[in-house]
PDB file of C-alpha atoms and ligand atoms in Angstrom:
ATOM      1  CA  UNK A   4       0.000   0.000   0.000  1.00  0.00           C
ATOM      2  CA  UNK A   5       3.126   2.580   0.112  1.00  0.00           C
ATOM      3  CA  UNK A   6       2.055   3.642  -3.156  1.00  0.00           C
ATOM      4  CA  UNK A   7      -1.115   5.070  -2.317  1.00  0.00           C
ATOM      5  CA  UNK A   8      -1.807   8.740  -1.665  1.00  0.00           C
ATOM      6  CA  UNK A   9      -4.644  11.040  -0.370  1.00  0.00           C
ATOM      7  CA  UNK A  10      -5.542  13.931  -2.528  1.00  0.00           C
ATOM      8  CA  UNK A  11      -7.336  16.146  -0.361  1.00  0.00           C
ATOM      9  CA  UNK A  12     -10.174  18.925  -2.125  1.00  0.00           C
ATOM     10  CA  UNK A  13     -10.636  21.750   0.739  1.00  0.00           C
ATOM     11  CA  UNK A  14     -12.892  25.334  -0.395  1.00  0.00           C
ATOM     12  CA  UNK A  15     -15.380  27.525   0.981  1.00  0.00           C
ATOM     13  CA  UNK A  16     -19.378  26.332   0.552  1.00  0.00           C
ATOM     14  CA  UNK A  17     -20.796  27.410  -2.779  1.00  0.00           C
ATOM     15  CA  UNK A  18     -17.313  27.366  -4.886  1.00  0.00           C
ATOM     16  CA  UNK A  19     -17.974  24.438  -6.563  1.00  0.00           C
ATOM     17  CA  UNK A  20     -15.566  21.683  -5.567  1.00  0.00           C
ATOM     18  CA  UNK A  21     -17.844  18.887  -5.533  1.00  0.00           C
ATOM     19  CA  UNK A  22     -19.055  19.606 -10.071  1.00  0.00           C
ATOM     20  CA  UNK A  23     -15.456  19.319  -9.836  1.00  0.00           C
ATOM     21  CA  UNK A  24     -14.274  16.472  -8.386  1.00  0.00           C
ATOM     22  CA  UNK A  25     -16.878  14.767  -9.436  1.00  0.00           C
ATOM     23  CA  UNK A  26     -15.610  14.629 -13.100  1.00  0.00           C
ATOM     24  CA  UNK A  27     -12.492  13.899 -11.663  1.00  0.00           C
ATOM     25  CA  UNK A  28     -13.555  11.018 -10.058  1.00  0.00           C
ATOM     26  CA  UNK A  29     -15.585  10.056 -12.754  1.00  0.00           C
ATOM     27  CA  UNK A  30     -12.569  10.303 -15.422  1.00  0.00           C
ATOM     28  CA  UNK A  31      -9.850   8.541 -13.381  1.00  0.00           C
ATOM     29  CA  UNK A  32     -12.351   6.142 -11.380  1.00  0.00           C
ATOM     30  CA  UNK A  33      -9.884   2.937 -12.014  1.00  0.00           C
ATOM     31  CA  UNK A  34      -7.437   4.770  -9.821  1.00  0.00           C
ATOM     32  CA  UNK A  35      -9.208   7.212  -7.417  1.00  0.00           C
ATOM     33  CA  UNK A  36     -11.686   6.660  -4.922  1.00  0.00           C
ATOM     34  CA  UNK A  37     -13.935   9.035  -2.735  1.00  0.00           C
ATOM     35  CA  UNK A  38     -13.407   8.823   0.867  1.00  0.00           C
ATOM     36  CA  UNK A  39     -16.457   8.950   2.421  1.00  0.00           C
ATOM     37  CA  UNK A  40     -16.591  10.792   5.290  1.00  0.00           C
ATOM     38  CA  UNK A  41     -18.620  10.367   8.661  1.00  0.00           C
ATOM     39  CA  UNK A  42     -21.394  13.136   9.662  1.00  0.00           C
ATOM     40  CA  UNK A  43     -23.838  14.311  12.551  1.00  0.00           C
ATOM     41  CA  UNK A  44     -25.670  16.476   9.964  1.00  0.00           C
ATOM     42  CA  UNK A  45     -28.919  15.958   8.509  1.00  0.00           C
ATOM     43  CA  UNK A  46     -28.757  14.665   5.245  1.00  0.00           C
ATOM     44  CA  UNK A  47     -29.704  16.199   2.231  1.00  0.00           C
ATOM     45  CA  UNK A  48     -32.696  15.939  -1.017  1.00  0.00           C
ATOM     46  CA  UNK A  49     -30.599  13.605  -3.315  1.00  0.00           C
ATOM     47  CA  UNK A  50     -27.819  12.398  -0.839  1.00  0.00           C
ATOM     48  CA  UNK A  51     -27.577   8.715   0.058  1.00  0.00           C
ATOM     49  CA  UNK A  52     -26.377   7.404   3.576  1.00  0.00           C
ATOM     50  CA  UNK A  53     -22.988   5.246   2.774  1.00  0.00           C
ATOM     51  CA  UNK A  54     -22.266   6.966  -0.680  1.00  0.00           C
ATOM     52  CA  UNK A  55     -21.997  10.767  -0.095  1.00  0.00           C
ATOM     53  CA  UNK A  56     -21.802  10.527   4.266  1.00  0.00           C
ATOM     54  CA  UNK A  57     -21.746   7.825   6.463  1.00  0.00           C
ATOM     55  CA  UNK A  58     -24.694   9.865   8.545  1.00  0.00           C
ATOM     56  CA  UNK A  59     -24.583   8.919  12.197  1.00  0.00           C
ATOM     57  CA  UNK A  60     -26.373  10.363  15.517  1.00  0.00           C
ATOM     58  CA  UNK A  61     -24.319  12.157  17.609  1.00  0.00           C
ATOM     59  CA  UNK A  62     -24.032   9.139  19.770  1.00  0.00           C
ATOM     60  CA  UNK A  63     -22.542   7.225  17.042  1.00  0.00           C
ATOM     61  CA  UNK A  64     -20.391   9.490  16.041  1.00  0.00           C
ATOM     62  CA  UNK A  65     -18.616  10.072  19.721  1.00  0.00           C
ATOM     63  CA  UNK A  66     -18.513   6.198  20.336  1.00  0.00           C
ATOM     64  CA  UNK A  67     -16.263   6.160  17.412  1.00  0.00           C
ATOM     65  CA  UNK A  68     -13.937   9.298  17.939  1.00  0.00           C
ATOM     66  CA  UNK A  69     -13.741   7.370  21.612  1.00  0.00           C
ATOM     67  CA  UNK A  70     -13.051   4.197  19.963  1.00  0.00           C
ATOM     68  CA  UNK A  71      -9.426   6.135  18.071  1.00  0.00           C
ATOM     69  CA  UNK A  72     -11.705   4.993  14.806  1.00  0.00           C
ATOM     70  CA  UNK A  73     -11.326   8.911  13.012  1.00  0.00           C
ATOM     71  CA  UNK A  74      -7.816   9.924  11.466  1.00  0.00           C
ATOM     72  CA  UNK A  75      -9.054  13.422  11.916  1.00  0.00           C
ATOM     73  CA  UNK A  76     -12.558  14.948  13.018  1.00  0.00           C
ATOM     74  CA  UNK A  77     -13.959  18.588  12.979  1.00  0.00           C
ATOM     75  CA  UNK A  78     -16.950  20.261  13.980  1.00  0.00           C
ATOM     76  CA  UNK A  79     -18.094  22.236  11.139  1.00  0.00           C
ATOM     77  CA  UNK A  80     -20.620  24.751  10.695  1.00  0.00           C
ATOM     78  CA  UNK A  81     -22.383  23.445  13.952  1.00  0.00           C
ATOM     79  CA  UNK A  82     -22.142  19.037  13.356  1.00  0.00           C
ATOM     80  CA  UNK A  83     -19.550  16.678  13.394  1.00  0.00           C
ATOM     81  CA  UNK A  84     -17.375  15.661  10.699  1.00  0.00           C
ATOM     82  CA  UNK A  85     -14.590  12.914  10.253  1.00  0.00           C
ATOM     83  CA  UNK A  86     -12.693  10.679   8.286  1.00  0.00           C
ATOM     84  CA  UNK A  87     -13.020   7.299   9.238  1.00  0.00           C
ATOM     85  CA  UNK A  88      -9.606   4.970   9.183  1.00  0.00           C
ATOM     86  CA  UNK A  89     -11.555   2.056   7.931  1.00  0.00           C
ATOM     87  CA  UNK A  90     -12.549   4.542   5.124  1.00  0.00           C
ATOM     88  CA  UNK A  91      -8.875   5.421   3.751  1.00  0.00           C
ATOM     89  CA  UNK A  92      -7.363   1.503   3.998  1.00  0.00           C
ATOM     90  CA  UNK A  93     -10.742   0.469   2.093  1.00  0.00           C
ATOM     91  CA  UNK A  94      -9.233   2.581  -1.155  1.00  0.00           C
ATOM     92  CA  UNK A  95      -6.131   1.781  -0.747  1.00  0.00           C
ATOM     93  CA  UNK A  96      -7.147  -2.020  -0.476  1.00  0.00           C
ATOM     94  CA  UNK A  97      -8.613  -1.662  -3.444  1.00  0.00           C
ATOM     95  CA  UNK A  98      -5.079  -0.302  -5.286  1.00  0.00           C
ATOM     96  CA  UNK A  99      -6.790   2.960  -5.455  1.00  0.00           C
ATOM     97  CA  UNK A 100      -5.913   7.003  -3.974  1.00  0.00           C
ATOM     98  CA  UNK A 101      -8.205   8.227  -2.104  1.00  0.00           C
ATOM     99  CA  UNK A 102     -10.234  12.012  -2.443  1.00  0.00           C
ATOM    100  CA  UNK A 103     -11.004  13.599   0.593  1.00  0.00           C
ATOM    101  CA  UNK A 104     -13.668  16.594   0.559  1.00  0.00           C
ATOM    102  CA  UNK A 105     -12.477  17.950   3.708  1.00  0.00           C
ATOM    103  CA  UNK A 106     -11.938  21.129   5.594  1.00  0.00           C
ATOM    104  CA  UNK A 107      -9.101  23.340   6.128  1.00  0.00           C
ATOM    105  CA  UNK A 108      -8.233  21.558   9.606  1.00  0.00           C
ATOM    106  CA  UNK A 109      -8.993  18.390   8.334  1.00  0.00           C
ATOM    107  CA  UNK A 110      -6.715  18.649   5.432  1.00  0.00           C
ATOM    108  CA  UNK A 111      -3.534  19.859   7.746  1.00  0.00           C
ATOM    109  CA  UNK A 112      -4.252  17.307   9.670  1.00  0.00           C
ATOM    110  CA  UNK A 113      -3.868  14.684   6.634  1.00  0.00           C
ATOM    111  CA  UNK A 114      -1.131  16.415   5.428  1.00  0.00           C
ATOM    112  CA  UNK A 115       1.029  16.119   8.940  1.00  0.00           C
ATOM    113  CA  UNK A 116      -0.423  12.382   8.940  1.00  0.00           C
ATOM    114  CA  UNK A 117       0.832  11.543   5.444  1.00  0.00           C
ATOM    115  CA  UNK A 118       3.190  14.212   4.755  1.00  0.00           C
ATOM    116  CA  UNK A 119       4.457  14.059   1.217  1.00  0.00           C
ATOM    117  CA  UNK A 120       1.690  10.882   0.480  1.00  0.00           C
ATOM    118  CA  UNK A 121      -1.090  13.849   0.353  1.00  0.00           C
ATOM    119  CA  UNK A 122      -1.759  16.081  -2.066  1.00  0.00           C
ATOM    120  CA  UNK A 123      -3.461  19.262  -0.386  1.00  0.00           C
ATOM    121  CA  UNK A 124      -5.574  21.491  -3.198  1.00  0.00           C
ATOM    122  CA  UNK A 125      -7.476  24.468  -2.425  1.00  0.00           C
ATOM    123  CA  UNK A 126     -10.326  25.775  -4.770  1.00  0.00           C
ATOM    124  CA  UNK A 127     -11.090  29.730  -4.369  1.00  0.00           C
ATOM    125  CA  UNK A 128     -13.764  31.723  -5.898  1.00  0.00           C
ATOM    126  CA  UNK A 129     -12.597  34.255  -7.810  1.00  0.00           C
ATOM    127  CA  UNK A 130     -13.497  36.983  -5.315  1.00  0.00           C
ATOM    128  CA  UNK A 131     -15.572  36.949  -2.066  1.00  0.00           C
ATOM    129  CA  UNK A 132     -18.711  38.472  -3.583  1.00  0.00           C
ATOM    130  CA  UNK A 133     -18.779  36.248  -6.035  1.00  0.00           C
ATOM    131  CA  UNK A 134     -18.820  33.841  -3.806  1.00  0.00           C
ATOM    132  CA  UNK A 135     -21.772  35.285  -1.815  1.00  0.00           C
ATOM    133  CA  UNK A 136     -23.597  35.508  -5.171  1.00  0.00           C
ATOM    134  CA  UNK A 137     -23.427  31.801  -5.455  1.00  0.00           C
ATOM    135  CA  UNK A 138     -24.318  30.748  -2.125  1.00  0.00           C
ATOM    136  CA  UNK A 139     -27.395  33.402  -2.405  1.00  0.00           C
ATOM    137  CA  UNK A 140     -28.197  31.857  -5.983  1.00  0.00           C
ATOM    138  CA  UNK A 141     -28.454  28.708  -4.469  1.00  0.00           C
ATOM    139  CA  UNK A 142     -30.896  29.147  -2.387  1.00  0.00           C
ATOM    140  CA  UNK A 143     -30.166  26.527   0.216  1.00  0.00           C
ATOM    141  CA  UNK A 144     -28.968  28.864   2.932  1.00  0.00           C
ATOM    142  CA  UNK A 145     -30.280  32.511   3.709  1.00  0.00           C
ATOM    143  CA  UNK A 146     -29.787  34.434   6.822  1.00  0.00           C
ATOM    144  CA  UNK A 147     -27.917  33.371   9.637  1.00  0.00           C
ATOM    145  CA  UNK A 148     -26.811  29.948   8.309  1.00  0.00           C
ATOM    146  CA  UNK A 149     -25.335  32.099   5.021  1.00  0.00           C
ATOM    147  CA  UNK A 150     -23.678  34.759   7.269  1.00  0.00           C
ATOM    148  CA  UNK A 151     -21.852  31.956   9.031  1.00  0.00           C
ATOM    149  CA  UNK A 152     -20.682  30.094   5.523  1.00  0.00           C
ATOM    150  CA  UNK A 153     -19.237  33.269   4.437  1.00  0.00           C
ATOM    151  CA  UNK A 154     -17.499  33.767   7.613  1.00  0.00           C
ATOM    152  CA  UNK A 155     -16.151  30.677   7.251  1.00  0.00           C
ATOM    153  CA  UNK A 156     -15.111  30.749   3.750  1.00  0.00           C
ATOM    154  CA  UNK A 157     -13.475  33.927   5.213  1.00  0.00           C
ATOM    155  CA  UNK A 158     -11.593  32.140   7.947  1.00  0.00           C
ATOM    156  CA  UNK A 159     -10.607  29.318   5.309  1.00  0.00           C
ATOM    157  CA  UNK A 160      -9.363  31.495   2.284  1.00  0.00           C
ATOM    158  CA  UNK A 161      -7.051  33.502   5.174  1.00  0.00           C
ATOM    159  CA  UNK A 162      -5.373  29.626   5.465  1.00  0.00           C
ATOM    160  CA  UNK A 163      -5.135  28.498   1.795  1.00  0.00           C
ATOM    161  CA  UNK A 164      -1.496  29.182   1.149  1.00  0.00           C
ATOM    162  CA  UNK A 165      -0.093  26.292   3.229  1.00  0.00           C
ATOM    163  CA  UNK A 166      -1.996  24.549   0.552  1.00  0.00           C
ATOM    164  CA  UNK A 167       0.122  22.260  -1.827  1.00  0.00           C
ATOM    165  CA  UNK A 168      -1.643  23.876  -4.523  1.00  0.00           C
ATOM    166  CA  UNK A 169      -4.802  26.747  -4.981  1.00  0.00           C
ATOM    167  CA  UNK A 170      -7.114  27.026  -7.820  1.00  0.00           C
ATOM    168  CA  UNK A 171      -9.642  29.687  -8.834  1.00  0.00           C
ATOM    169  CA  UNK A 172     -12.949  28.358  -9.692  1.00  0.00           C
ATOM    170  CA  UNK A 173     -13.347  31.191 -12.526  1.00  0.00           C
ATOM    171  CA  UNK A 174     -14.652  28.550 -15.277  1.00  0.00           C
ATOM    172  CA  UNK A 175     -15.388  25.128 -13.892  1.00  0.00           C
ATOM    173  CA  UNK A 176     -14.301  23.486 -17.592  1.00  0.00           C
ATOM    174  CA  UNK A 177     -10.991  25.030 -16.917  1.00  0.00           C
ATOM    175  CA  UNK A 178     -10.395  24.433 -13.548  1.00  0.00           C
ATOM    176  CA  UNK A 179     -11.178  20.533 -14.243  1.00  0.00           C
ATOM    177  CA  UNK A 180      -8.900  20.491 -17.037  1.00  0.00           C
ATOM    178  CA  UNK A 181      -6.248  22.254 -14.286  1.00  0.00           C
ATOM    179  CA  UNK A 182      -6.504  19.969 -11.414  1.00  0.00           C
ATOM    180  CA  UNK A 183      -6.688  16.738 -13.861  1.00  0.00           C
ATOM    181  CA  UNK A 184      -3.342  18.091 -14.714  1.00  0.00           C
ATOM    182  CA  UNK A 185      -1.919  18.906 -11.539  1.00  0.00           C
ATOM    183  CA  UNK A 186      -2.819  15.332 -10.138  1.00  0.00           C
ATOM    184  CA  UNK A 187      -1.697  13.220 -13.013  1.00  0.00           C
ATOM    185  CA  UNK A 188       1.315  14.803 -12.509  1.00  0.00           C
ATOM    186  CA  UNK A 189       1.289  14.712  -8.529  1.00  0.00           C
ATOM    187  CA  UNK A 190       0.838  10.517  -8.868  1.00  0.00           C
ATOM    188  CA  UNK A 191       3.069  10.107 -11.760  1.00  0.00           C
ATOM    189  CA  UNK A 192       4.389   6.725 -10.600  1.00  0.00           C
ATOM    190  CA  UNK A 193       0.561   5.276 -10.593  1.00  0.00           C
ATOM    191  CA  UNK A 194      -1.517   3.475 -13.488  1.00  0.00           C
ATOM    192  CA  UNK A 195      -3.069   7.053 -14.529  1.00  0.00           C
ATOM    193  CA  UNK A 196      -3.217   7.040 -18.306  1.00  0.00           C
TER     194      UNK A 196
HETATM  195  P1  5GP B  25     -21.366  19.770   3.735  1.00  0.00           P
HETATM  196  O1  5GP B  25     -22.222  19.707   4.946  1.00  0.00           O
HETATM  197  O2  5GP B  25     -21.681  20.960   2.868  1.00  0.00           O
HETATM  198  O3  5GP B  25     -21.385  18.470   2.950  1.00  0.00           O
HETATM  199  O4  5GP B  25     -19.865  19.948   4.222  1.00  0.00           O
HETATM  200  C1  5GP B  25     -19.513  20.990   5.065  1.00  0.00           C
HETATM  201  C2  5GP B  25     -18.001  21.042   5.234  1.00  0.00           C
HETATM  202  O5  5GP B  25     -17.521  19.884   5.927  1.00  0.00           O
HETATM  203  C3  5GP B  25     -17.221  21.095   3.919  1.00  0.00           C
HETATM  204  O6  5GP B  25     -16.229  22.098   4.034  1.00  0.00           O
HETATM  205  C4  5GP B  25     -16.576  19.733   3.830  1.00  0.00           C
HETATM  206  O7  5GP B  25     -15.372  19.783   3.100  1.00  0.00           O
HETATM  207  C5  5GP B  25     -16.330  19.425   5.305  1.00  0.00           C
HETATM  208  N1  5GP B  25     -16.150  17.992   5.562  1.00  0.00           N
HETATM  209  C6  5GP B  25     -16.829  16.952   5.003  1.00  0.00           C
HETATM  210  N2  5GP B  25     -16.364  15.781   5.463  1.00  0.00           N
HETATM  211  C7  5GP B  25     -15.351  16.077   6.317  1.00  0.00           C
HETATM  212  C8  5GP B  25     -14.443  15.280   7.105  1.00  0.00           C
HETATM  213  O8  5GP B  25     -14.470  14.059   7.115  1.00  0.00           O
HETATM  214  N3  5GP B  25     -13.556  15.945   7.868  1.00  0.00           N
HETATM  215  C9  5GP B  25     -13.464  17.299   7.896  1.00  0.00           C
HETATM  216  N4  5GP B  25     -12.536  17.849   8.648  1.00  0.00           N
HETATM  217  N5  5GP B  25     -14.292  18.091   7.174  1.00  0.00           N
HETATM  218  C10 5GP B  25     -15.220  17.482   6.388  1.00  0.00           C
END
């Protein structure tokens, strides 16, 4: 398993890292695989317990942190977060690196973890009103719960230059074609074509 890597996709709410992993896990999915992380949150219209979150009760989730079973955990935006061991050694397993949509914490945590096996990338929006305009656009936060993604996504973009690598969601076609790129060339030694 020494091969194996974690490439880890951190970004404020409403920049639009999950259109783009998503083709990136749909284009290389022979030889990435998408951890999927543990939550206390409520789960979403169109989200599927064991394929987007693992969603647990609170109880659940604190038996586990208790049991050592997280590699890191966070509370975010009010719930629990974490990526389970079990999770990562299931990809790897499988001769696969793992993607991690994780937060800023999270992902300094993975990178002190695995060092030099993890791949840290950072996706900005171009500016922070855009970025407001999105979230608003969206429609699935107003009010309180938008004020406190934005200060957040405030609090995160101060910490994206200890990320391995930042890219500005400008044009999601181009910022694909970017980060395909940038991890080919990060797991040159693997099977990716
Ligand atoms: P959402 O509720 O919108 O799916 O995710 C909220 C935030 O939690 C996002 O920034 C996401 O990257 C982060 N997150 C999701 N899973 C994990 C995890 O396992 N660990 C950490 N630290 N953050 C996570």
């Amino acid at each position: 398993m020494e091969d194996y890597k974690a490439i880890v996709i951190s970004g404020p709410s409403g920049v639009g890292k999950t259109t783009i992993y998503k083709q990136i896990l749909k284009e290389y999915s022979k030889d990435i695989s998408f951890s999927i992380s543990a939550t206390t949150r409520k789960i979403r219209d169109g989200e599927e317990d064991g394929k987007d979150y693992h969603f647990l009760s609170i109880e659940e989730f604190k038996q586990l942190i208790d049991k050592d079973d997280f590699i890191e955990w966070e509370c975010v935006h009010n719930n629990y977060y974490g990526t389970l061991k079990s999770e990562i050694y299931r990809i790897w397993k499988m001769g696969k690196h793992c993607l991690l949509d994780i937060d800023v914490k999270g992902g300094l945590n993975i990178k002190e973890i695995f060092e030099d096996k993890s791949f840290l990338v950072f996706i900005a929006p171009p500016s922070m009103a855009e970025l407001e305009m999105r979230l608003r656009n969206r429609g699935t936060c107003v009010g309180e719960a938008l004020q406190r993604r934005l200060d957040n996504a405030a609090k995160e973009m101060e910490q994206k230059h200890v990320y391995d690598t930042i890219l500005i969601n400008e044009n999601v076609t181009i910022a694909v074609v970017e980060l395909k790129k940038q991890i080919k060339e990060y797991i040159a030694q693997s099977t990716i074509e």
